[in-house]
CSV table of C-alpha atoms and ligand atoms in Angstrom, one decimal:
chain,number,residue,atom,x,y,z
I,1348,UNK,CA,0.0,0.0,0.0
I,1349,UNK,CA,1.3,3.6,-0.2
I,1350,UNK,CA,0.5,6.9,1.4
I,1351,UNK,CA,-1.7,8.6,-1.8
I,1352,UNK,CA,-3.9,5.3,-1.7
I,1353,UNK,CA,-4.9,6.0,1.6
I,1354,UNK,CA,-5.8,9.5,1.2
I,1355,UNK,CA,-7.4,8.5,-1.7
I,1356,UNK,CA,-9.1,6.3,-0.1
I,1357,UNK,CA,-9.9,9.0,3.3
I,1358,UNK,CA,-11.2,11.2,0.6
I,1359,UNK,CA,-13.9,8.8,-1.1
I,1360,UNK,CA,-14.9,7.7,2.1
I,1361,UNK,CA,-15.4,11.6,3.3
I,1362,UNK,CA,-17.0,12.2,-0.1
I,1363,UNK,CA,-19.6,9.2,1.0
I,1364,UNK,CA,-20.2,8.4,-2.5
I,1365,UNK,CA,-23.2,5.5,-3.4
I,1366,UNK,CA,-22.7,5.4,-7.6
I,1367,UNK,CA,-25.9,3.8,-8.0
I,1368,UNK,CA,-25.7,5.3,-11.4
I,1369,UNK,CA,-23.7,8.3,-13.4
I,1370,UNK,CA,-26.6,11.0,-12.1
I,1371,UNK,CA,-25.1,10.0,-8.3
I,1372,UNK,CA,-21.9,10.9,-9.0
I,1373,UNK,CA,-20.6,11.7,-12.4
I,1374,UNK,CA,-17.2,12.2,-11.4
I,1375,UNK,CA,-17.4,8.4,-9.6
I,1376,UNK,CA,-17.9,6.9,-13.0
I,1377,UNK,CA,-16.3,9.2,-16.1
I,1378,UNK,CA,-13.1,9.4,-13.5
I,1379,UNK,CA,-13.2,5.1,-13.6
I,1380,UNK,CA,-13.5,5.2,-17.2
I,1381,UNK,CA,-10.2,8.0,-17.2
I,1382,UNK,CA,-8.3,5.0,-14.8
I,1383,UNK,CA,-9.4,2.4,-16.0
I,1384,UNK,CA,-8.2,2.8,-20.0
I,1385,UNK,CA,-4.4,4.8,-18.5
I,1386,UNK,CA,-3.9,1.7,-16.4
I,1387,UNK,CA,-4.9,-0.8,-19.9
I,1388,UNK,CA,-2.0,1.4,-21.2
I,1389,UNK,CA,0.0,0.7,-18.8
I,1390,UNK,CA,-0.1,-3.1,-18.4
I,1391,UNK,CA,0.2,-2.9,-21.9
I,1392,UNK,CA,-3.4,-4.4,-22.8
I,1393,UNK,CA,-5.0,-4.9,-26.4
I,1394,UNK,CA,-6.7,-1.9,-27.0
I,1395,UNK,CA,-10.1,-3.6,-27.8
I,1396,UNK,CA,-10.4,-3.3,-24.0
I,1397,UNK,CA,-10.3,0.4,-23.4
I,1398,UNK,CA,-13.4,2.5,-23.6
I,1399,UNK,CA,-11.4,5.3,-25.6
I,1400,UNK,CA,-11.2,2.5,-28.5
I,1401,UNK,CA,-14.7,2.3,-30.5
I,1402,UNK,CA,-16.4,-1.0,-29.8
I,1403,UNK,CA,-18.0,-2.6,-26.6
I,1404,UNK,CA,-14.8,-3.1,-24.7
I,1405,UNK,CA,-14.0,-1.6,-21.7
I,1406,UNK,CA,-12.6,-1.9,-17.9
I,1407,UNK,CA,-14.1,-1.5,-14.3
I,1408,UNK,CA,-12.9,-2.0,-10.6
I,1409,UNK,CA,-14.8,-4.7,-9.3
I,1410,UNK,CA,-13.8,-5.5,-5.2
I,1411,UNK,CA,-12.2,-8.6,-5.7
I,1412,UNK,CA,-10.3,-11.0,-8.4
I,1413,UNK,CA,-13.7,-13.3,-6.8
I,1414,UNK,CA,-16.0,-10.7,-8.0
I,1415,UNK,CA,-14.5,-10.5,-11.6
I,1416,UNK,CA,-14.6,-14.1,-11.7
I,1417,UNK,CA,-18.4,-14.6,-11.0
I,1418,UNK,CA,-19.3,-12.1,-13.3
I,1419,UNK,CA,-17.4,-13.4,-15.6
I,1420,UNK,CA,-18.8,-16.8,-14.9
I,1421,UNK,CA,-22.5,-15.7,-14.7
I,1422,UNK,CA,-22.3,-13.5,-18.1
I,1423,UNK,CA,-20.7,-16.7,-19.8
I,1424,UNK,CA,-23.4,-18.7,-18.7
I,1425,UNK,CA,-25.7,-16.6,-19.5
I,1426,UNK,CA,-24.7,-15.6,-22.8
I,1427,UNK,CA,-24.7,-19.7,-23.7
I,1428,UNK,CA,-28.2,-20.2,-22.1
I,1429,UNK,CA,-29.5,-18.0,-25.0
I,1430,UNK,CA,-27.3,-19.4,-27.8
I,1431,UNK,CA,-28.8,-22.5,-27.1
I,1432,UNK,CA,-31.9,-22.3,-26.7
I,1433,UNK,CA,-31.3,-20.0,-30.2
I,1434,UNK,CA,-29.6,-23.4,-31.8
I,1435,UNK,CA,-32.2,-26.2,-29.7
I,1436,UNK,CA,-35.6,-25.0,-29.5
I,1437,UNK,CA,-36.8,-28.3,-28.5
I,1438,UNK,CA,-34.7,-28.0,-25.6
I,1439,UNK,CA,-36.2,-26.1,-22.2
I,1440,UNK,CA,-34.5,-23.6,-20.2
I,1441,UNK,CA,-33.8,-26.1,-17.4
I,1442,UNK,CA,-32.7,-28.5,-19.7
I,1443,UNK,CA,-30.2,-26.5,-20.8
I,1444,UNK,CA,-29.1,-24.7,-17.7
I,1445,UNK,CA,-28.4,-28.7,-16.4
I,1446,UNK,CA,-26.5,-29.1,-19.2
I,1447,UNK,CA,-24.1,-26.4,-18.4
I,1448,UNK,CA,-20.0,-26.8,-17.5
I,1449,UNK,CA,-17.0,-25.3,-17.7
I,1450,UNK,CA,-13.4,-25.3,-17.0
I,1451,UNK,CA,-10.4,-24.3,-14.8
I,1452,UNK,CA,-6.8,-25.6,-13.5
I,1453,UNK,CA,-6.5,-27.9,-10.8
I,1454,UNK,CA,-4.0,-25.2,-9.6
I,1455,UNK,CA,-6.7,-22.4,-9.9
I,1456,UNK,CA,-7.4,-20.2,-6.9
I,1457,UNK,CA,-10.1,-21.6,-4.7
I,1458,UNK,CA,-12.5,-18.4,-5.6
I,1459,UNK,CA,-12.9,-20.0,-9.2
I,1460,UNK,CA,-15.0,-23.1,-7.6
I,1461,UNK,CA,-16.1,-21.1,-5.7
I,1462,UNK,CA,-17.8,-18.9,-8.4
I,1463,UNK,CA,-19.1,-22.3,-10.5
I,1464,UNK,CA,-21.0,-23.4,-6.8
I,1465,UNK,CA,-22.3,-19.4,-6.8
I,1466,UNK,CA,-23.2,-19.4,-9.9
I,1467,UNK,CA,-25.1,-23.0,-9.8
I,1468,UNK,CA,-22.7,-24.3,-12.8
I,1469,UNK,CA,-20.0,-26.9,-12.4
I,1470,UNK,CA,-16.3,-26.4,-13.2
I,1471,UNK,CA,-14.5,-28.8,-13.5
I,1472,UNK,CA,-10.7,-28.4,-12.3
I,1473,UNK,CA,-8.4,-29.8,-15.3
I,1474,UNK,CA,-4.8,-31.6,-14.2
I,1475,UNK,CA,-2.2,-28.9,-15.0
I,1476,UNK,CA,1.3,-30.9,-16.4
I,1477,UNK,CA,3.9,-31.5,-14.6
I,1478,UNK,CA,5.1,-27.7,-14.7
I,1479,UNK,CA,1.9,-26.9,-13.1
I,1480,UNK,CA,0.7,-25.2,-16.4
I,1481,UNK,CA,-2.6,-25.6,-18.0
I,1482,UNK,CA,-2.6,-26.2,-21.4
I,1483,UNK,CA,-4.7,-26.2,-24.7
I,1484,UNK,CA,-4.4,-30.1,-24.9
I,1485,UNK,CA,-6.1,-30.9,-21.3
I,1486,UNK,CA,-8.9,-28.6,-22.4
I,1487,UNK,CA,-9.4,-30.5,-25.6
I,1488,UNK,CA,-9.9,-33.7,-24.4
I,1489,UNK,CA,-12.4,-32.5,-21.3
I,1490,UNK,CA,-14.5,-30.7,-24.1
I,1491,UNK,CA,-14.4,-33.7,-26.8
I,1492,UNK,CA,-15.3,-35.9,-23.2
I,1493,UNK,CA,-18.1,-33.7,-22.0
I,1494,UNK,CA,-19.9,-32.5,-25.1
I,1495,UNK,CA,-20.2,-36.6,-26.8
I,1496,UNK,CA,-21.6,-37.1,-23.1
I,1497,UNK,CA,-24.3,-34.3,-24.0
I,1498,UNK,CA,-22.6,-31.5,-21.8
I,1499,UNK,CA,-22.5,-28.1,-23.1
I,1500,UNK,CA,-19.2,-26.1,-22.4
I,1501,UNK,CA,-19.5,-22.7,-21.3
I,1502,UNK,CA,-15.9,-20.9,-19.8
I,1503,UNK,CA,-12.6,-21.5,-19.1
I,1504,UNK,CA,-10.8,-19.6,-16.4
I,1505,UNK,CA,-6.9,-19.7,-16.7
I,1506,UNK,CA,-4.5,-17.9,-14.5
I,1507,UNK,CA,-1.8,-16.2,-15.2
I,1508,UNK,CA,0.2,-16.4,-11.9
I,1509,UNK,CA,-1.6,-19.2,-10.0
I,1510,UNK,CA,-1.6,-18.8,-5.9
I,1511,UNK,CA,0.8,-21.7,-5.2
I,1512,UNK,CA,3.5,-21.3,-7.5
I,1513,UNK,CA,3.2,-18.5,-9.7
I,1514,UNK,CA,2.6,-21.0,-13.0
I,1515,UNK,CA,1.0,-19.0,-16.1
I,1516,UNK,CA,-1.2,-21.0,-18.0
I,1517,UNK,CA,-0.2,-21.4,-21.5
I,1518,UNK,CA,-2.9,-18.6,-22.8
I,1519,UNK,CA,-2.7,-19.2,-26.8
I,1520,UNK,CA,-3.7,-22.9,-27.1
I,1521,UNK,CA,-6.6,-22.5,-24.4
I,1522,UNK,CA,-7.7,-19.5,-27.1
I,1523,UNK,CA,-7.2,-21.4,-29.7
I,1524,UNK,CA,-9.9,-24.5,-28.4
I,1525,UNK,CA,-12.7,-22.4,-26.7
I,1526,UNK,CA,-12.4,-20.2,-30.5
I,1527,UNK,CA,-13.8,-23.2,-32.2
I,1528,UNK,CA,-15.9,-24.5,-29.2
I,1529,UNK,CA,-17.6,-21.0,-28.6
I,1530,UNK,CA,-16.2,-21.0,-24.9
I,1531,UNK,CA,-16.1,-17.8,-23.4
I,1532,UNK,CA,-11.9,-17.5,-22.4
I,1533,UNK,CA,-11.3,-15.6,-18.8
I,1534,UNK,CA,-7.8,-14.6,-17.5
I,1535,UNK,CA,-7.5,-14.5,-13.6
I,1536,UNK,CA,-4.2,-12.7,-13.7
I,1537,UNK,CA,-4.8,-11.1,-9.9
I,1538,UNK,CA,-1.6,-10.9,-8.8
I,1539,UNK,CA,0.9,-11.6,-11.7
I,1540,UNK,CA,-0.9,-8.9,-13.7
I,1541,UNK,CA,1.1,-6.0,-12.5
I,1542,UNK,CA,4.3,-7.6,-14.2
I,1543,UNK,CA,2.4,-7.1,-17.4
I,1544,UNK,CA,4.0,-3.7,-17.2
I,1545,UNK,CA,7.4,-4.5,-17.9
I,1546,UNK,CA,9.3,-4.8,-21.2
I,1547,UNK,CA,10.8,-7.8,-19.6
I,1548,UNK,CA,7.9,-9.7,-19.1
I,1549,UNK,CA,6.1,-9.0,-22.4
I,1550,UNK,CA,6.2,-13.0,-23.2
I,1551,UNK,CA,3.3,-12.6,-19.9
I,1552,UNK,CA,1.0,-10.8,-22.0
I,1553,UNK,CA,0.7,-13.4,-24.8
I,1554,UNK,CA,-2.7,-14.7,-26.5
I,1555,UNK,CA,-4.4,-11.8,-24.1
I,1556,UNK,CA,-5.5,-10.3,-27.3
I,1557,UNK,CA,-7.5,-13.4,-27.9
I,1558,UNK,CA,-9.3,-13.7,-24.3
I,1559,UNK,CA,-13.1,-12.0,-23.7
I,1560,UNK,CA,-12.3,-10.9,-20.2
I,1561,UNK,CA,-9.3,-10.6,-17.8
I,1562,UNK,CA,-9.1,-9.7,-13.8
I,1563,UNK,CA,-5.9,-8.0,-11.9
I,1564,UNK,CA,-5.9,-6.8,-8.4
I,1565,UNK,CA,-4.3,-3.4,-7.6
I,1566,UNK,CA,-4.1,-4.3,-4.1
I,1567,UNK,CA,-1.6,-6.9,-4.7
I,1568,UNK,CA,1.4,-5.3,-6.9
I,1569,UNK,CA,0.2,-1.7,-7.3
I,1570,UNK,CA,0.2,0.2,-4.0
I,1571,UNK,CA,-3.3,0.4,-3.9
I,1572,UNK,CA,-5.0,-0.6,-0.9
I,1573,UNK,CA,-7.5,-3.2,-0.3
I,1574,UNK,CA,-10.1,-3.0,-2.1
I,1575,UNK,CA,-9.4,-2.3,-5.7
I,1576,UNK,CA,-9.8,-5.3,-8.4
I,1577,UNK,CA,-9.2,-4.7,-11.9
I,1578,UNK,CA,-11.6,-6.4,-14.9
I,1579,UNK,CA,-11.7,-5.7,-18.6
I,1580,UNK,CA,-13.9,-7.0,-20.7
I,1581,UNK,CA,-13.4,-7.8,-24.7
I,1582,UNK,CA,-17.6,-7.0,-25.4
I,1583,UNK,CA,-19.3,-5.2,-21.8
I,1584,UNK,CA,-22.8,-5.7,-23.9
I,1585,UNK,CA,-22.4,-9.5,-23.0
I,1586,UNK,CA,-22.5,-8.6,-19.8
I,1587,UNK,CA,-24.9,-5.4,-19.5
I,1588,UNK,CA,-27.3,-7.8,-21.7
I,1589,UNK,CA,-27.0,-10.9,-18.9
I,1590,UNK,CA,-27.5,-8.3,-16.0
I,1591,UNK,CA,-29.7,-5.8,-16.9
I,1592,UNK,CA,-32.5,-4.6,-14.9
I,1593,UNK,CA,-33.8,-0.9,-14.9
I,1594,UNK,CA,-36.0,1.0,-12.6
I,1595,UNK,CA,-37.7,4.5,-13.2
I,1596,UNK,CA,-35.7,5.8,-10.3
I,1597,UNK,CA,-32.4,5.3,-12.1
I,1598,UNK,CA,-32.6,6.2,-15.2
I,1599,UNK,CA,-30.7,9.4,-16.4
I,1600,UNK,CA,-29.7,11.8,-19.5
I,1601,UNK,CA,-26.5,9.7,-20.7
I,1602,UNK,CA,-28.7,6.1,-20.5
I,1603,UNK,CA,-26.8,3.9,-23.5
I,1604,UNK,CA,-24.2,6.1,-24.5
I,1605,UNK,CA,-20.8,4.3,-24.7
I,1606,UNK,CA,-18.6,6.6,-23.3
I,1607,UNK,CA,-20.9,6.6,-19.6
I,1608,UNK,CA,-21.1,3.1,-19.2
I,1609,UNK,CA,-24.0,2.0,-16.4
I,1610,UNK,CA,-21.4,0.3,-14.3
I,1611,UNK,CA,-24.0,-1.3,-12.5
I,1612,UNK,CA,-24.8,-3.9,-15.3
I,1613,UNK,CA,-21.4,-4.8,-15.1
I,1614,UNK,CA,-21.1,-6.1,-11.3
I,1615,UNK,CA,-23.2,-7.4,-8.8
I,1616,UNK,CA,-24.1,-4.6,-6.7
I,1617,UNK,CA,-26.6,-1.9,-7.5
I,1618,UNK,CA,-24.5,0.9,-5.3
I,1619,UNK,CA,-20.7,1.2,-5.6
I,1620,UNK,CA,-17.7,2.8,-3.9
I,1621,UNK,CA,-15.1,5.4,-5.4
I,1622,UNK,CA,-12.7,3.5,-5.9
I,1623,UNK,CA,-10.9,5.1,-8.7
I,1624,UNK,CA,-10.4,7.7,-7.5
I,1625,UNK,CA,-7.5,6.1,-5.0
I,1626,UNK,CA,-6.2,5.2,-8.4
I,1627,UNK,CA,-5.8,8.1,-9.6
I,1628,UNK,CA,-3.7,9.4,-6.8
I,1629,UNK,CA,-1.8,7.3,-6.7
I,1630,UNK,CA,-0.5,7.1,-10.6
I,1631,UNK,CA,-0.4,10.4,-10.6
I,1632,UNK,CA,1.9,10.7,-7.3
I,1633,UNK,CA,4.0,7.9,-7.9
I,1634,UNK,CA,4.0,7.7,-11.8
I,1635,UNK,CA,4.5,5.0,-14.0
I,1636,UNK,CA,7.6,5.0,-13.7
I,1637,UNK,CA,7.4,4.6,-9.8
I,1638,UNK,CA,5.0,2.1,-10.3
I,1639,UNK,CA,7.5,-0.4,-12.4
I,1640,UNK,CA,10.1,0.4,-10.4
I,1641,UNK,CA,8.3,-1.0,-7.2
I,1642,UNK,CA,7.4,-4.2,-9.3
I,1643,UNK,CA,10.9,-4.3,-10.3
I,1644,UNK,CA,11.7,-4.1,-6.7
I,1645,UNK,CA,9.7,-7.0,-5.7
I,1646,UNK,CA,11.6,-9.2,-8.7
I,1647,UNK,CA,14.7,-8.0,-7.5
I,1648,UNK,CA,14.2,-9.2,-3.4
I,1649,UNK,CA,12.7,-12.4,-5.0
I,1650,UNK,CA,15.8,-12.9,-6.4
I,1651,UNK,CA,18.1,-12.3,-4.0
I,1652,UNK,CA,16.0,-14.5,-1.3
I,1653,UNK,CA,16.4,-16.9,-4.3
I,1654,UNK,CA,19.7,-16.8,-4.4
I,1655,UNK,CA,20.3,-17.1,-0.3
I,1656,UNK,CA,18.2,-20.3,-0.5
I,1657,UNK,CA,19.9,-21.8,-3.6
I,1658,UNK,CA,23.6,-21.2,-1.8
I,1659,UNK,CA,22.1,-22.8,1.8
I,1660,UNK,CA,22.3,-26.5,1.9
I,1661,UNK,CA,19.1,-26.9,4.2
I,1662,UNK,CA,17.2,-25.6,1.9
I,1663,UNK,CA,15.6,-26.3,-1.8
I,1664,UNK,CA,13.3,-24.5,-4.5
I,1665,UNK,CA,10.3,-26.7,-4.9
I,1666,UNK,CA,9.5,-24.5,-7.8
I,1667,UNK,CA,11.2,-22.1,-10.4
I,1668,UNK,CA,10.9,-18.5,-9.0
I,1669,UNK,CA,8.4,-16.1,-10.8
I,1670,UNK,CA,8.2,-12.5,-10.0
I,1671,UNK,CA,7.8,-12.2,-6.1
I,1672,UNK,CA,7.3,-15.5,-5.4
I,1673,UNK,CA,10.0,-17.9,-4.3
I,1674,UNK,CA,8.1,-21.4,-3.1
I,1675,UNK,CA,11.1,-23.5,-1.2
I,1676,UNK,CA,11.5,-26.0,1.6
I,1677,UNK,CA,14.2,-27.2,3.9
I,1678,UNK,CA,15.0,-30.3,3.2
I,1679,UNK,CA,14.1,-33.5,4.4
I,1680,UNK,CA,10.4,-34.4,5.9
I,1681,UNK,CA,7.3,-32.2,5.7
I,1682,UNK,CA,7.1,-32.3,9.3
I,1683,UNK,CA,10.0,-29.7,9.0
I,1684,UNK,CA,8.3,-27.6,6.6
I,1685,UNK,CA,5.2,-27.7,8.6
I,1686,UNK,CA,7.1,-26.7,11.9
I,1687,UNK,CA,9.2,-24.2,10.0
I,1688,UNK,CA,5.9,-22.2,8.6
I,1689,UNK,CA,4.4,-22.4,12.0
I,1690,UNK,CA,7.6,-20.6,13.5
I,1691,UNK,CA,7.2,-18.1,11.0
N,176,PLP,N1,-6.8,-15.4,-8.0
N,176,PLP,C1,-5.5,-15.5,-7.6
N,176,PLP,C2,-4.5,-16.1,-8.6
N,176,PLP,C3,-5.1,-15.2,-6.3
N,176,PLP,O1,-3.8,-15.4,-5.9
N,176,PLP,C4,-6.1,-14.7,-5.4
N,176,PLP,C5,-5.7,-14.3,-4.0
N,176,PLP,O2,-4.7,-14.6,-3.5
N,176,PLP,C6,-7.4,-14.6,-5.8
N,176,PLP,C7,-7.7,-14.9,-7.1
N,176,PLP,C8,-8.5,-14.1,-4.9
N,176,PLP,O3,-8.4,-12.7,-4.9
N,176,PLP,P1,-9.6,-11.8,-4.1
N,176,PLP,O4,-9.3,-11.9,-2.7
N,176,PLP,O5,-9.3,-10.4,-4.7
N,176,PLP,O6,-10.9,-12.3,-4.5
């Protein structure tokens, strides 16, 4: 966290802002929009996903990498509910809807089952290889499997950066199976995401030009406090047509225009907090340039610690470092790795 978050933070909570819609608060909104597409440029995004592009994309701050995930999970369900019963009209609603699955790693975070028991849809949690990478292959055969056995694939959540080792799964063959299967392609990048920013670790950002929707939280690698979660989306009309309900009592003058997006079809709350405006603060106290450099900073500690446990003969890497994550172990039994993490 850093010192402008948290007046940016003081500030919107002073301000007491509820952005049920853009008549609440303009500034709540048009100001997201401003962070939203400078921090696509930043992480070096395609630039279908800014609002200033022409086209449906655009990005939001959602609370959490869980919250991007389920509405990512419920549009894509959503969206396939009315494909098919477009394709099947013999076929009922609840026919379909007990028809539905979709797909993640077996190294996914816990909040991606969690969003297929929320959202009343199993996913099923594919075996990453032995590099703990998911891959277009493993997909393949779980979608040839499921859909002779009558299933109807939905999504598949990747993860760049995976919780327990920091593995990126391998983006561009997962794109190029749910492009002929019609599977909608998310991209939990929460915490890796901020690397996206470096020259250095452009081979991160590959196939993220082919993906409908991606998540990154700003509380984990870019000094913005808790809570702050990133989402873009490839076509926000999936999603505003999935979640769409109006009331009289907010409707206002900018209703449907592209550049004031209704946030609220795009989340799951009706009221929402300003949150970019802790954003702006603090890129515009620290910079980009400050901003890389305190990624870089975390790569370079990761490194060193890497380098302390690789000369110690006690210890061992049980996985290849990646960004600011070094998993290692002394050696020897687990009951030693258990009492060493309970010490710490
Ligand atoms: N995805 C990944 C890869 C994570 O590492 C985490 C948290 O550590 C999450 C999702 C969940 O994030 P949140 O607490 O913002 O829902």
């Amino acid at each position: 966290v850093s010192y402008p978050s948290i007046v940016g933070e003081i500030l919107a909570s002073g301000f007491s802002i509820i952005g049920f819609s853009w008549i609440c608060s303009p500034a709540c909104t048009e100001l997201e929009v401003v962070v939203m597409d400078w921090l696509a440029k930043f992480l070096q995004l395609p630039e279908h996903f800014l609002h200033e592009t022409e086209g449906p994309g655009g990005g939001i701050i959602q609370g959490s990498a869980s919250e991007a995930v389920l509405v990512a999970v419920l549009a894509a369900r959503e969206q396939a509910v009315r494909r098919e019963l477009k394709n099947h009209p013999e076929l009922s609603e609840s026919d379909i809807r007990g028809k539905l699955i979709a797909y993640s790693s077996d190294q996914s975070n816990s909040c991606i089952e969690k969003a297929g028991v929320l959202a009343a849809m199993p996913i099923k949690l594919l075996p990453a290889g032995e590099d703990l990478v998911l891959r277009g292959d493993a997909l393949k055969e779980a979608i040839e499997r499921d859909v002779a056995a009558g299933l109807i694939p939905v999504i598949c959540i990747a993860t760049l950066g995976t919780t327990g080792t920091c593995a990126y799964d391998d983006i561009e063959s997962l794109a190029a199976i749910c492009e002929q299967q019609q599977v909608w392609l998310h991209v939990d990048a929460a915490y890796a995401g901020g690397a996206f920013a470096l020259d250095e670790c452009a081979e991160l950002r590959r196939g993220l030009d082919r993906v409908d929707s991606l998540n990154f939280n700003l509380h984990k690698f870019m000094l913005v406090n808790f809570d702050c979660g990133a989402m873009w989306l490839r076509d926000a009309n999936k999603v505003v047509d999935s979640f769409n309900v109006d009331r009289i009592y907010l409707k206002h003058k900018y209703e449907g225009q592209t550049q004031i997006p209704d946030f609220r079809h795009w989340q799951i709350p009706l009221g929402r907090r300003f949150r970019a405006l802790k954003v702006w603060i603090t890129f515009r106290t620290l910079g980009a340039e400050g901003l890389r450099a305190h990624v870089r900073k975390h790569i370079s500690l990761a490194t060193q610690f890497e380098n302390l446990v690789n000369a110690d003969a006690r210890f061992e890497l049980v996985a290849p470092r990646a960004l600011g994550l070094v998993c290692f172990r002394p050696k020897g039994d687990n009951e030693i790795t258990a009492k060493l993490l309970q010490r710490l």
